[in-house]
XYZ file of C-alpha atoms in Angstrom:
418
model
C 7.720 2.998 31.535
C 9.367 4.989 34.477
C 10.673 8.839 33.341
C 12.818 11.241 35.431
C 14.367 14.821 33.635
C 16.460 17.647 34.260
C 16.108 21.414 33.036
C 17.636 20.309 29.935
C 16.907 16.386 28.999
C 14.103 13.267 29.688
C 15.267 10.401 29.926
C 12.522 7.537 29.602
C 12.417 4.458 30.822
C 10.428 1.471 29.047
C 10.427 -2.885 29.130
C 10.473 -4.208 25.451
C 9.997 -7.650 24.980
C 12.860 -7.993 21.766
C 13.419 -11.390 19.798
C 17.471 -11.716 18.415
C 17.288 -14.566 15.931
C 20.580 -15.855 15.519
C 21.394 -17.172 12.091
C 24.195 -19.502 12.287
C 22.818 -21.772 9.701
C 20.939 -18.993 7.671
C 17.019 -18.568 7.955
C 14.398 -19.495 6.177
C 10.345 -18.642 6.543
C 9.449 -22.035 7.899
C 13.121 -21.940 10.601
C 11.580 -18.716 11.797
C 8.085 -19.796 13.012
C 9.762 -23.075 13.371
C 11.843 -21.437 16.930
C 8.999 -19.132 17.722
C 7.047 -22.033 18.143
C 9.678 -23.657 19.937
C 10.277 -20.792 22.572
C 6.512 -20.781 23.531
C 4.256 -19.174 20.945
C 1.261 -20.911 21.374
C -0.267 -22.892 17.933
C -3.660 -22.448 18.000
C -3.315 -19.219 18.290
C -1.407 -18.808 15.571
C -4.038 -20.964 13.684
C -6.472 -18.335 14.529
C -4.598 -15.751 13.456
C -3.832 -17.292 10.361
C -7.291 -18.424 9.334
C -8.799 -14.730 9.435
C -7.106 -14.960 5.610
C -8.917 -15.434 2.544
C -7.144 -18.565 1.904
C -8.262 -21.965 2.086
C -6.870 -25.165 1.256
C -3.580 -25.185 4.035
C -3.336 -27.135 6.728
C -0.202 -25.772 9.547
C 1.180 -28.755 10.903
C 4.237 -28.887 14.107
C 7.000 -32.210 14.027
C 9.027 -32.048 17.371
C 12.182 -32.969 15.226
C 16.316 -33.096 15.601
C 19.110 -31.224 13.710
C 22.244 -32.206 14.487
C 21.314 -33.626 17.574
C 19.456 -29.747 18.583
C 15.926 -30.296 19.530
C 14.162 -28.003 17.320
C 9.947 -27.684 15.918
C 9.404 -28.303 11.934
C 6.652 -26.218 11.182
C 4.893 -27.781 8.012
C 2.249 -26.413 6.050
C 0.842 -28.780 3.860
C -2.186 -28.676 1.389
C -3.297 -28.178 -2.314
C -2.199 -24.385 -3.967
C -4.330 -23.980 -6.906
C -3.184 -20.522 -7.487
C 0.672 -21.131 -6.737
C 1.107 -17.342 -8.915
C -0.003 -14.464 -7.413
C 0.618 -10.468 -7.355
C 2.282 -8.654 -4.642
C -1.353 -6.718 -5.348
C -3.259 -9.727 -4.576
C -1.568 -10.837 -1.458
C -0.762 -7.242 0.040
C -5.122 -7.350 -0.547
C -5.678 -11.095 1.003
C -3.327 -9.773 4.044
C -5.183 -5.925 4.078
C -8.801 -7.479 4.312
C -7.944 -10.398 7.060
C -8.189 -7.939 10.306
C -5.346 -9.304 11.194
C -4.158 -6.867 14.044
C -2.371 -3.463 12.956
C 1.434 -4.850 14.248
C 0.402 -8.157 12.300
C -1.148 -6.838 9.491
C 1.513 -3.741 8.821
C 4.491 -6.530 9.789
C 3.560 -9.000 6.995
C 2.911 -5.953 4.266
C 5.968 -4.697 5.163
C 7.633 -8.316 3.793
C 6.132 -8.551 0.490
C 6.278 -5.050 0.298
C 10.391 -5.646 -0.080
C 9.965 -9.158 -1.718
C 8.187 -7.617 -4.349
C 10.346 -4.398 -4.807
C 13.758 -6.514 -4.790
C 11.626 -8.873 -7.142
C 10.280 -5.400 -9.486
C 13.986 -4.639 -9.618
C 15.193 -8.144 -10.071
C 12.582 -8.702 -13.165
C 12.017 -4.993 -14.599
C 8.126 -5.241 -14.292
C 5.998 -2.872 -11.821
C 5.997 -3.502 -8.013
C 2.354 -4.678 -8.042
C 2.626 -6.327 -11.015
C 5.226 -8.449 -9.605
C 4.864 -12.877 -10.100
C 5.639 -14.523 -6.573
C 6.719 -18.101 -7.422
C 7.689 -19.617 -4.851
C 6.562 -16.473 -2.619
C 3.512 -16.509 -3.521
C 2.591 -20.383 -2.261
C 0.047 -21.172 0.682
C 3.263 -22.129 2.563
C 5.345 -18.951 1.856
C 2.095 -16.752 2.656
C 1.750 -19.071 5.764
C 5.508 -19.036 7.398
C 5.398 -15.083 6.915
C 2.111 -14.583 8.164
C 2.701 -17.189 10.937
C 6.037 -15.455 11.647
C 4.290 -12.062 12.398
C 1.767 -13.358 14.157
C 3.685 -15.569 16.635
C 6.005 -12.060 17.059
C 2.057 -10.872 18.227
C 1.619 -13.475 20.559
C 4.944 -13.477 22.162
C 4.542 -9.854 22.096
C 7.803 -9.013 21.013
C 8.082 -5.594 20.689
C 11.767 -5.554 18.713
C 12.858 -7.646 16.611
C 17.096 -7.915 15.834
C 19.281 -10.641 14.521
C 22.975 -12.249 14.666
C 25.312 -12.041 11.306
C 23.708 -14.280 9.161
C 25.281 -17.283 7.084
C 24.556 -18.480 3.668
C 25.750 -21.005 1.329
C 27.571 -21.076 -1.795
C 27.165 -23.384 -5.432
C 23.189 -23.156 -7.226
C 20.123 -23.817 -6.142
C 17.331 -24.774 -8.878
C 14.014 -22.641 -8.726
C 11.103 -21.625 -10.297
C 13.255 -19.327 -12.758
C 15.999 -22.446 -13.664
C 18.714 -23.220 -12.190
C 20.763 -19.738 -9.784
C 23.500 -19.056 -7.701
C 23.405 -19.317 -3.926
C 22.773 -17.279 -2.173
C 19.868 -15.858 -4.844
C 19.888 -12.655 -6.070
C 16.896 -12.040 -4.457
C 18.500 -12.992 -0.906
C 21.357 -10.713 -1.565
C 19.879 -8.108 -2.456
C 17.026 -8.057 0.580
C 20.792 -8.761 2.825
C 21.944 -5.515 1.736
C 23.552 -3.212 4.933
C 22.988 -6.895 7.495
C 26.268 -8.636 7.876
C 27.119 -11.955 6.424
C 29.275 -14.153 5.560
C 29.586 -17.666 3.404
C 29.554 -21.227 4.653
C 31.406 -23.706 2.128
C 27.621 -25.426 1.768
C 25.624 -26.024 -1.257
C 22.256 -25.905 0.980
C 20.146 -23.085 0.147
C 21.356 -21.445 3.748
C 19.359 -18.128 3.361
C 15.668 -18.042 1.563
C 14.285 -14.964 0.122
C 11.406 -15.274 2.468
C 13.881 -15.753 5.526
C 15.892 -12.668 4.065
C 12.657 -10.656 3.636
C 11.412 -11.320 7.412
C 15.294 -9.339 8.786
C 15.283 -7.025 6.659
C 11.791 -6.079 6.604
C 11.611 -6.752 10.858
C 15.346 -6.155 11.943
C 15.758 -2.892 13.895
C 19.144 -3.992 14.212
C 22.307 -7.223 12.847
C 24.830 -8.365 15.435
C 25.686 -10.661 18.603
C 22.938 -11.007 20.945
C 21.896 -7.703 22.515
C 21.707 -6.909 26.129
C 17.862 -8.511 27.674
C 16.799 -10.993 30.494
C 16.250 -14.191 28.668
C 12.809 -15.646 29.032
C 12.966 -18.334 26.015
C 14.587 -19.483 23.300
C 13.519 -22.512 20.866
C 15.334 -23.530 17.913
C 13.498 -24.039 14.254
C 14.324 -26.989 11.822
C 15.577 -26.861 8.353
C 13.790 -28.851 5.523
C 17.481 -31.678 5.980
C 20.347 -33.053 7.884
C 23.521 -30.875 6.647
C 26.612 -32.550 7.464
C 28.804 -29.385 8.851
C 26.204 -28.355 11.081
C 22.987 -28.029 13.148
C 20.380 -26.966 10.245
C 18.282 -24.998 12.703
C 17.419 -21.044 12.767
C 17.279 -20.427 16.637
C 15.630 -17.547 18.794
C 16.124 -15.403 22.061
C 13.014 -13.788 23.553
C 14.587 -11.292 26.023
C 13.078 -8.602 28.125
C 15.033 -5.413 27.558
C 15.267 -1.757 28.899
C 14.860 0.497 26.082
C 16.319 3.908 27.385
C 16.038 7.326 25.367
C 17.584 10.271 26.337
C 15.746 13.506 25.024
C 17.867 15.981 24.617
C 16.487 19.873 24.767
C 14.390 20.452 21.745
C 13.700 23.909 20.250
C 11.945 26.418 22.818
C 8.010 27.033 20.892
C 5.051 28.724 22.228
C 0.820 26.843 21.910
C -1.379 29.105 21.422
C -5.249 28.416 21.868
C -8.305 29.933 22.332
C -12.026 28.581 23.354
C -14.718 28.973 20.167
C -18.224 28.325 20.743
C -19.897 30.909 18.268
C -17.692 30.497 15.417
C -18.810 29.263 11.548
C -16.458 26.429 9.868
C -15.650 28.134 7.845
C -14.225 30.724 10.270
C -12.232 27.936 11.905
C -10.802 26.918 8.492
C -9.612 30.705 7.267
C -8.251 31.063 10.805
C -5.850 28.623 10.463
C -5.069 29.013 7.257
C -4.174 32.678 8.010
C -2.366 31.243 11.101
C -0.228 28.976 9.148
C 0.426 31.792 6.074
C 1.887 33.712 8.807
C 4.410 31.994 9.357
C 3.030 29.303 12.140
C 4.768 25.818 12.211
C 1.404 24.343 12.393
C -1.876 24.997 13.618
C -5.226 22.480 14.079
C -9.156 22.028 16.053
C -10.463 20.090 18.588
C -14.036 19.750 19.261
C -14.807 20.065 23.019
C -17.799 20.500 25.643
C -17.366 23.805 26.963
C -19.533 25.600 30.000
C -23.210 25.355 29.767
C -22.682 22.135 28.078
C -21.983 24.253 24.763
C -20.203 22.501 21.890
C -17.371 24.252 20.690
C -13.586 23.739 19.126
C -10.315 25.086 20.767
C -8.070 26.305 18.279
C -4.193 25.507 18.510
C -1.475 27.235 16.591
C 2.136 26.411 17.248
C 5.162 28.564 16.805
C 7.935 30.753 18.021
C 8.394 33.205 20.629
C 9.078 35.985 17.235
C 5.957 35.162 15.984
C 3.638 35.814 19.218
C 2.341 39.339 18.207
C 1.363 38.837 14.887
C -0.378 35.656 15.291
C -2.178 36.788 18.424
C -3.230 39.938 16.569
C -4.683 37.413 13.786
C -6.037 34.627 15.937
C -8.350 37.892 17.544
C -9.009 39.333 13.619
C -10.056 35.995 12.319
C -12.557 34.218 15.559
C -13.399 37.676 17.371
C -12.142 35.910 20.506
C -11.194 37.939 23.593
C -8.070 36.182 25.133
C -5.392 34.194 23.615
C -3.614 32.039 26.038
C -0.269 30.810 25.807
C 1.931 27.446 27.045
C 6.138 26.710 26.381
C 7.126 23.468 24.585
C 9.368 22.161 22.555
C 9.949 20.575 18.711
C 11.658 17.592 17.762
C 11.458 18.714 13.625
C 12.123 15.755 11.847
C 15.131 16.440 8.824
C 13.904 15.400 5.386
C 15.141 16.554 2.067
C 13.152 17.234 -1.364
C 13.199 15.046 -3.746
C 10.319 15.207 -7.326
C 9.774 12.226 -9.908
C 7.817 12.564 -12.771
C 4.269 10.497 -13.239
C 2.869 11.105 -16.879
C 5.569 13.887 -17.733
C 3.913 15.570 -14.632
C 6.509 16.066 -11.879
C 5.006 14.967 -8.335
C 7.422 16.912 -5.409
C 7.792 13.974 -2.238
C 9.108 14.894 1.247
C 11.933 12.815 1.796
C 12.339 11.175 5.800
C 13.177 8.193 7.971
C 13.645 6.022 4.459
C 10.507 7.277 2.915
C 8.649 9.640 1.124
C 5.691 11.488 0.751
C 3.986 13.476 -2.440
C 2.525 16.605 -2.419
C -1.106 16.747 -2.122
C -1.304 19.743 -4.361
C 0.392 17.871 -7.036
C -1.130 14.468 -7.166
C -4.977 16.516 -7.284
C -3.202 18.436 -9.994
C -2.317 15.790 -11.997
C -5.046 13.283 -10.772
C -7.717 16.151 -12.233
C -5.658 16.292 -15.182
C -5.501 12.753 -16.088
C -8.786 11.674 -14.566
C -6.784 8.564 -12.517
C -8.144 8.617 -8.555
C -6.108 10.640 -5.959
C -4.999 7.620 -4.396
C -3.641 5.919 -6.842
C -1.464 8.957 -8.033
C -0.036 9.294 -4.983
C 0.296 5.085 -4.752
C 2.212 5.662 -8.441
C 4.732 8.671 -7.129
C 5.681 6.410 -4.082
C 6.319 3.352 -6.152
C 8.232 5.321 -8.713
C 10.422 7.004 -5.576
C 11.256 3.565 -4.375
C 12.267 1.889 -7.538
C 14.338 4.816 -8.127
C 15.832 4.881 -4.986
C 16.691 0.897 -5.384
C 18.185 1.331 -8.959
C 14.838 0.300 -10.543
C 13.732 1.664 -14.346
C 10.433 3.238 -13.689
C 9.414 6.736 -13.713
C 11.733 9.187 -13.808
C 13.299 10.729 -10.348
C 15.790 13.595 -9.512
C 16.260 15.340 -6.205
C 17.755 18.078 -5.200
C 18.548 17.448 -1.750
C 16.839 20.477 -0.322
C 16.905 20.437 3.584
C 13.778 21.002 4.759
C 13.106 22.172 9.068
C-alpha cells in the first residue's frame, strides 16, 4: 500500500482482488461455486473449510462439462439430508460454531440473514423462526458456504456483478407453483440492475440472488482491473437460447481513496501509575459529561517497570481548558499533553422500535441500527429477558420495519447526529 498526502487531502492506494460475476444467464449457488472452482479455487481447500461445519452426510464433487459449447465446471452436492427443513437460527448457529475464517463466517451469515429477512417478509414469520426449504438443505448450505469459502481461497476482497438475467413464466417449488423469477429472488434483487430473458428456466435462484445481494459492492460492466483468471460455472441443464453458465472474472484492482480534510480535533493524554480503577472510571465519565467527543484508557508499562494507564480524551479546541482542568482534578496528574488530529464522524439518524410496549432508541447509519444499551438494560430488567436477547429483538424489529414486514412497531424522528 502506498500513501501520498498534501496539507488538505491524503490519497491511499492499495491492491484488491476483485471477483466480477457475469450473470448473462443468471446465477445459482452451484453455478457461483462452480465458476470460482473453474477460475482456480482449490477444491481440496474448499472441502477442508466445509468440513468444519457440523453437517454430516454430504459430498462435494466436481464435474467438467459443456453448456452451449462453453467449457465449464459443475459443482455437485450429493448425499442424504434427513433434516431438509431448518430454521434460520439453526443455520446461523451451524456457521458460527464452525470456526471458519472471520470473512467466511461474516459473508455466509450475511447471505442467510438476507434470505431469512425476505422469507420473514413473504411468510409473515419472525426471522429466527423462518423455516428454509430448498435453501435449508445440504446442497444450498454447501453451495453458499462453499462459494464464500472459494472467495477466501482466492483472497477476493471485493465482489461485483453485471446486470442479472432472469427467466419468465412459472416454476415449481416447495411452496407450489410460483412466478419466475420467484418472489424471494425479486425481493433480494431490489436495487440491482436486472432484465428478463424469454425462457421458462429459473435463471436466477433465491440462493444466487442472495449471494449477489449480500456480497456485491456494485453492479455494472467489468470494472477496471488486471485480469488474472476467469471461469464458468455450469447450470443443471442445457438451454437452447444461450449457454447456461455463470462467468466469474478475477482481477487485481488499484483501490484509490482520497480522504478530504476532516474536523480538527485534539487528543489529550496523561500517563497514570498511581490511580485506582474507580478514579479512572470517574475521570472518563467526567470528561464525557463535560463535552469530550470520546474518552478511553489504555494499559501501559511505565518507567521502572511499573504498570500504568494512559487516559486519552478526544475533543475540540473550545473544550481544551475545561477538560485539561478536569483531568488534573480527577486524576491528580502533574501534566497533560495534546496532539492535533482530524476526525470524520459518520452521519447517523435516530430511530426507535417498541419491544413489549417499551421504546428502544436506535442509532442508524451505514445500513445498520444499534440499540441504545440503557434502553436495552431497562427492558431486560423489567422483563427478565437476557440483555442480548432484547438487543437482538430490537435489531430484528428495525430490520423488519425497514423492509416493510409486520413486526414490532417502529417510528423514527430522523434527527441527525454528529
